[in-house]
Coordinates of N, CA, C and O in Angstrom, one line a residue:
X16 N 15.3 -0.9 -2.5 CA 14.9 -2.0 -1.7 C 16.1 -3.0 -1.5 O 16.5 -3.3 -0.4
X17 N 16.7 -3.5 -2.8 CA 18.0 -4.4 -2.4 C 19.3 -3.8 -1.5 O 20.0 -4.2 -0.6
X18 N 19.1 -2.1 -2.6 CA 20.6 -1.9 -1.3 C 20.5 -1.9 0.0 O 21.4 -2.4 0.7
X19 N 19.4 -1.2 0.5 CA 19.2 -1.0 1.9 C 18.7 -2.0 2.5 O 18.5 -2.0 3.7
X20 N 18.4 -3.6 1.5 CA 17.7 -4.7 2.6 C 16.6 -4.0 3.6 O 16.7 -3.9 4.8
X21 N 15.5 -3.5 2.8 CA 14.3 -2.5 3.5 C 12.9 -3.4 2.3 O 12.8 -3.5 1.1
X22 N 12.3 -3.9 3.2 CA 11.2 -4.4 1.8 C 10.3 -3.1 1.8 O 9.9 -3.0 0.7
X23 N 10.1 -2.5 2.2 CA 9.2 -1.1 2.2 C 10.0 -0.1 1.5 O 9.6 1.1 1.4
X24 N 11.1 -0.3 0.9 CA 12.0 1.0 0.5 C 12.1 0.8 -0.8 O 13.1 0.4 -1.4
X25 N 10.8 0.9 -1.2 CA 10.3 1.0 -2.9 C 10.2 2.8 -3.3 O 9.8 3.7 -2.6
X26 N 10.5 2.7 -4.1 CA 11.3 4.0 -4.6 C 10.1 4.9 -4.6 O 10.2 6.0 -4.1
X27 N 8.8 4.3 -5.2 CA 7.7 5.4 -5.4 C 7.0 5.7 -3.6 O 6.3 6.6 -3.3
X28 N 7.5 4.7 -2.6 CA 7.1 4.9 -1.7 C 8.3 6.3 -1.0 O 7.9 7.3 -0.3
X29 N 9.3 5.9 -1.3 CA 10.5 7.0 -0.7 C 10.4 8.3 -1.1 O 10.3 9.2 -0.3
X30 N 10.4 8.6 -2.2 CA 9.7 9.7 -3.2 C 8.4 10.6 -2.3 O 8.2 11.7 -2.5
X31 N 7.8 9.9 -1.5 CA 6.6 10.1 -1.1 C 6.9 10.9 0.5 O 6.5 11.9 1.0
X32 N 7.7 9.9 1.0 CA 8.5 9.9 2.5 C 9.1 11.0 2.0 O 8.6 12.1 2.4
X33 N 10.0 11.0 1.3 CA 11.1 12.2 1.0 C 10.2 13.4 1.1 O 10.2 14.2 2.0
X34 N 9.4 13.5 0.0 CA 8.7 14.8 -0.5 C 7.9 15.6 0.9 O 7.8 16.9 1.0
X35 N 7.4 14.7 1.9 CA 6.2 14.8 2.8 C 7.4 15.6 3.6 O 7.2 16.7 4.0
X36 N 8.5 14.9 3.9 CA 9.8 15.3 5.2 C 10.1 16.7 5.1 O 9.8 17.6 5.9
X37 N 11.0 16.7 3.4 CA 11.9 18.0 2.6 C 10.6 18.9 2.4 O 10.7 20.1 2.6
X38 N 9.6 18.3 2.2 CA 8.6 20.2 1.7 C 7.7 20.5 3.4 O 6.8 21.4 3.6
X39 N 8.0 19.7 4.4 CA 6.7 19.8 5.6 C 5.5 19.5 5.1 O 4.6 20.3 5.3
X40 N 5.3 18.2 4.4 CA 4.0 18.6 4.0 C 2.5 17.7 4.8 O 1.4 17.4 4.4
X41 N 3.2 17.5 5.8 CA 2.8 16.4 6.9 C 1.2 16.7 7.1 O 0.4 15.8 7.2
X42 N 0.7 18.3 7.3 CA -0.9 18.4 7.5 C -1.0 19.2 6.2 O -2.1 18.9 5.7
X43 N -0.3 20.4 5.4 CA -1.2 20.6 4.7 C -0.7 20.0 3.1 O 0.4 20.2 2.7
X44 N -1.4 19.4 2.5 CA -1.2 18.1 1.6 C -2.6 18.2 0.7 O -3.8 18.1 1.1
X45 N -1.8 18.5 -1.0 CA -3.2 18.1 -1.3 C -3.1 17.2 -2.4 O -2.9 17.6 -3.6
X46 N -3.3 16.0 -2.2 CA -3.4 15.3 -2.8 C -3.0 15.7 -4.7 O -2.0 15.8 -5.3
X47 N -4.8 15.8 -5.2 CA -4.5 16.7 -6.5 C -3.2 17.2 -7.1 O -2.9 17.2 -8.3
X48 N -2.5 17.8 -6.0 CA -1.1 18.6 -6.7 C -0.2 17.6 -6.8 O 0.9 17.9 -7.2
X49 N -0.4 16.5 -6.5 CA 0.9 15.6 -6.0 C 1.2 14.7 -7.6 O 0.5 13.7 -7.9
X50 N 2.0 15.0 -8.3 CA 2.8 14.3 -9.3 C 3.6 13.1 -9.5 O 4.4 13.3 -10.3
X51 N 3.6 12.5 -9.3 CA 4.7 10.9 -9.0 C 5.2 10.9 -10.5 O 4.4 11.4 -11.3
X52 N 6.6 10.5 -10.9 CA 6.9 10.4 -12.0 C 7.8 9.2 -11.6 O 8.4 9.3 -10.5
X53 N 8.0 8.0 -12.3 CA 8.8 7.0 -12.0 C 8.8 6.6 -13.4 O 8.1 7.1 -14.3
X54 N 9.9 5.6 -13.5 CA 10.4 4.9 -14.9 C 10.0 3.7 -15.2 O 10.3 3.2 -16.3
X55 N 9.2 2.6 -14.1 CA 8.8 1.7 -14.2 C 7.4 2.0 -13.6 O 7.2 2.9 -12.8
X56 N 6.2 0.9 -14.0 CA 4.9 1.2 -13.4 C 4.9 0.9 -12.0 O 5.6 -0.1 -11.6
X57 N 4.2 1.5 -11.0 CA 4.2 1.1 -9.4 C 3.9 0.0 -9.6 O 3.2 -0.6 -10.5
X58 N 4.6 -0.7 -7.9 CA 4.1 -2.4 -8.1 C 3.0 -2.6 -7.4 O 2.4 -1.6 -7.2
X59 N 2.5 -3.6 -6.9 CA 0.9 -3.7 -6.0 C 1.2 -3.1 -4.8 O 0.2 -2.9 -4.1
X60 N 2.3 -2.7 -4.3 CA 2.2 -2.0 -2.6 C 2.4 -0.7 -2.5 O 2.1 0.0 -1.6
X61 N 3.0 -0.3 -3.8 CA 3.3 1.0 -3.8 C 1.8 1.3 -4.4 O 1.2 2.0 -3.5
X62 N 1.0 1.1 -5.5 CA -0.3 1.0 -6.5 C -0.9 1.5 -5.5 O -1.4 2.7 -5.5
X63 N -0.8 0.5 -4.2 CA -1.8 0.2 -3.1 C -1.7 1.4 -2.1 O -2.7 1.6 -1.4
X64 N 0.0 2.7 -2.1 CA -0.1 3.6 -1.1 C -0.6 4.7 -2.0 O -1.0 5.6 -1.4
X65 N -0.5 4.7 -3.2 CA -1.3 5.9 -4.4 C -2.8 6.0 -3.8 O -3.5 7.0 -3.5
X66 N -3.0 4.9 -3.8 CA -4.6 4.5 -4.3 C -5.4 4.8 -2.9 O -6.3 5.6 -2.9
X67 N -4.9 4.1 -1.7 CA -5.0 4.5 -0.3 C -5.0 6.2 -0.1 O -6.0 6.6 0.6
X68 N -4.1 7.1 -0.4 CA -3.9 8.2 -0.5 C -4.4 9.0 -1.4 O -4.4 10.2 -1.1
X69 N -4.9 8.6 -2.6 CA -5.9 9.5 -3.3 C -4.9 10.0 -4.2 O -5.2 11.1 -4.5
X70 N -3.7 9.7 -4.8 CA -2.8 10.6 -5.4 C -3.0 9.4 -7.0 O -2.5 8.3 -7.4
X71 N -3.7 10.2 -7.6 CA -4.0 9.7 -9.4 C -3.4 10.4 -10.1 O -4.0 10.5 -11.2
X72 N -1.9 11.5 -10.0 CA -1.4 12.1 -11.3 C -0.2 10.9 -11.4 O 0.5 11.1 -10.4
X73 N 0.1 10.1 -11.8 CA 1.2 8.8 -11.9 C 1.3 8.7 -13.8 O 0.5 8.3 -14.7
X74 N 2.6 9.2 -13.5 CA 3.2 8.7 -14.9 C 4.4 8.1 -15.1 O 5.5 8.6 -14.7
X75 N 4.5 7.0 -15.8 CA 5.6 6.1 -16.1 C 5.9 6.0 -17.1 O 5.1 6.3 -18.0
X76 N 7.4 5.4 -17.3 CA 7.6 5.2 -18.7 C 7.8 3.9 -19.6 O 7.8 3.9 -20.8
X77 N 7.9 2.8 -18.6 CA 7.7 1.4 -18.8 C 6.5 0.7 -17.9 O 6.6 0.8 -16.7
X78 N 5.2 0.1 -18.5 CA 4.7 -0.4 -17.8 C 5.0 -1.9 -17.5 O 6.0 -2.4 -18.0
X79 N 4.0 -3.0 -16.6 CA 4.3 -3.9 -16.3 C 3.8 -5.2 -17.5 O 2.8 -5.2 -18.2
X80 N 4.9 -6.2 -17.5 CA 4.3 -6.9 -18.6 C 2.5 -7.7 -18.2 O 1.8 -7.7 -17.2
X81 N 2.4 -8.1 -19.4 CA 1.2 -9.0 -19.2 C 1.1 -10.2 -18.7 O 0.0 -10.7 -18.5
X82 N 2.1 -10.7 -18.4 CA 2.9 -12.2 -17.3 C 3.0 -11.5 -16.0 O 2.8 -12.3 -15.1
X83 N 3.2 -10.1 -15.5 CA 3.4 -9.9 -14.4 C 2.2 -9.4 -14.1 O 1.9 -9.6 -12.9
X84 N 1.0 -8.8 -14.9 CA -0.2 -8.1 -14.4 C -0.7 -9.2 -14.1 O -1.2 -9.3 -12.9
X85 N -0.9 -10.5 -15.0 CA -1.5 -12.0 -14.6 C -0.9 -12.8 -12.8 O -1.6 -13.5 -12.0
X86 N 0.1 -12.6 -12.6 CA 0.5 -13.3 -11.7 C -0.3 -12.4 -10.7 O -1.2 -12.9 -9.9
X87 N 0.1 -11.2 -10.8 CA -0.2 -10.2 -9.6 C -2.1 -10.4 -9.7 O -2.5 -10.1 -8.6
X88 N -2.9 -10.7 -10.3 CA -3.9 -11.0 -10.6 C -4.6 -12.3 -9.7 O -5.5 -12.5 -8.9
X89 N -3.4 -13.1 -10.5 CA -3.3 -14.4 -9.1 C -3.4 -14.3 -8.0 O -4.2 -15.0 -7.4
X90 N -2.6 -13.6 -7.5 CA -2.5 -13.2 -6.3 C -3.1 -12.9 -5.4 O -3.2 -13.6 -4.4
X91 N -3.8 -11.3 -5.7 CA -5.0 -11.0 -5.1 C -6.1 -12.2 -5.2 O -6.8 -12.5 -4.2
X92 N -6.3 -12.9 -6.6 CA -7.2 -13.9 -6.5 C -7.3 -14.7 -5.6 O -8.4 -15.1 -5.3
X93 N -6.0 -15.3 -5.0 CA -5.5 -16.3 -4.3 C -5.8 -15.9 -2.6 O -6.1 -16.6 -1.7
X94 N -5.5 -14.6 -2.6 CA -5.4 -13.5 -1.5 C -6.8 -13.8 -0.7 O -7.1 -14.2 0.4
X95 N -7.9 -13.3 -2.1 CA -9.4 -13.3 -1.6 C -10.0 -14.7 -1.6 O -11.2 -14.6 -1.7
X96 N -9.6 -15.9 -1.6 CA -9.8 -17.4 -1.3 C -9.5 -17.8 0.0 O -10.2 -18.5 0.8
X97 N -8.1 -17.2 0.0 CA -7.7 -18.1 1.5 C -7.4 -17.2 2.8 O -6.8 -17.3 3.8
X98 N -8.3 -15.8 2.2 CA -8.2 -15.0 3.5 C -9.5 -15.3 4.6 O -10.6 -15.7 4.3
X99 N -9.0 -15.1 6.2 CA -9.9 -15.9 7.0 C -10.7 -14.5 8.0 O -10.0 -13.7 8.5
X100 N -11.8 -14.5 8.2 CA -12.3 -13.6 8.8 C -12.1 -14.4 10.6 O -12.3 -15.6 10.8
X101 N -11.7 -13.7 11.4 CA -11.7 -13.9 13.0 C -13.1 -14.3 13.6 O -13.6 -13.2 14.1
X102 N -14.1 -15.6 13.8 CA -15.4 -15.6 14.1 C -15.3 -16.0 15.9 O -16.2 -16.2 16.7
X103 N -13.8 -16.0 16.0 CA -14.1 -17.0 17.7 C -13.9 -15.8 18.7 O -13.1 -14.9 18.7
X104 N -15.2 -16.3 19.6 CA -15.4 -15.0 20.1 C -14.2 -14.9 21.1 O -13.8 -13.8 21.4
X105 N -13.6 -15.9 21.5 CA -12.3 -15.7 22.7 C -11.4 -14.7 22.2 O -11.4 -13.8 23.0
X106 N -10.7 -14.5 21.2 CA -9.8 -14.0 20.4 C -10.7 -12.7 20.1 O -10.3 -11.5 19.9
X107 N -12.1 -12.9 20.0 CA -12.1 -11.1 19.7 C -12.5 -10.3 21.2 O -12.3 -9.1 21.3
X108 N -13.1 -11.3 22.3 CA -12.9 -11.0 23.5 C -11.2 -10.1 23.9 O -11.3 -9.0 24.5
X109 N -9.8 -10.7 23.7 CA -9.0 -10.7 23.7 C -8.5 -9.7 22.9 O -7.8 -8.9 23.5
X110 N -8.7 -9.4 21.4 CA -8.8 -8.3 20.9 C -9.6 -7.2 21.5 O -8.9 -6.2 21.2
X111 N -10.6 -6.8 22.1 CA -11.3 -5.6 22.6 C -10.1 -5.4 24.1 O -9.7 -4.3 24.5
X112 N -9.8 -6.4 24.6 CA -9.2 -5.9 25.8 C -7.3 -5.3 25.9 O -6.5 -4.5 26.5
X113 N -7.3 -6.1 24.9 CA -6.0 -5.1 24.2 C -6.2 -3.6 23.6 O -5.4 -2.7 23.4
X114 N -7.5 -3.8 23.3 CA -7.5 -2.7 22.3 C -9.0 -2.1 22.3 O -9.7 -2.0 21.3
X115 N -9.2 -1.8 23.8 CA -10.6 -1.1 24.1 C -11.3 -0.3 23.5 O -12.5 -0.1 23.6
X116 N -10.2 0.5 22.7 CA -10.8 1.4 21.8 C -11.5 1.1 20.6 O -12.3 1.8 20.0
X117 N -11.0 -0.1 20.2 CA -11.5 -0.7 18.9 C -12.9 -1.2 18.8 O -13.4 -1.9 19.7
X118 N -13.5 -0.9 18.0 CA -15.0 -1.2 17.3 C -15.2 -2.6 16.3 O -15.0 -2.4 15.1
X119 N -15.5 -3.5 16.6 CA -15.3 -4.4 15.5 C -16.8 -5.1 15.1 O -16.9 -6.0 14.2

């Protein structure tokens, strides 16, 4: 992430990129088989592309302290307080005609 100045270029995400590219594994994929091995525990965005993807074999060999699982706890806490649902109908008028296809 720092060398490349890439916030998405988290290692357990690249690993993932990499593997999908180098093996073709773009449609046939099966989750189950898929291994992640990293040296630090994933963080909430990478957690978040495991978890989204169904890939539960993850093994590490440092996990996250108890100061960082609390912050990150915060977070989401903080996340689900001041997140706002879209109620005006102008803007979701405005959304369907951008995006006719969409169901909301």
């Amino acid at each position: 992430m720092n060398r490349d100045s890439d916030i998405l270029g988290h290692a357990e995400i690249n690993a993932l990129k990499d593997a999908v590219e180098q093996l073709d594994l773009v449609e046939i994929i099966n989750n189950n088989d898929i291994k992640l091995i990293s040296t630090l525990e994933p963080c909430e965005m990478c957690k978040g592309v495991l978890i989204n993807y169904g890939i539960n074999n993850i093994l590490f060999l440092k996990e996250k302290s108890l100061g960082l699982n609390l912050k990150n706890s915060y977070r989401e806490f903080s996340y689900q307080i001041k997140k706002t649902k879209i109620l005006s109908e102008d803007l979701l008028t405005k959304l369907n005609e951008l995006h006719p296809h969409y169901k909301n």
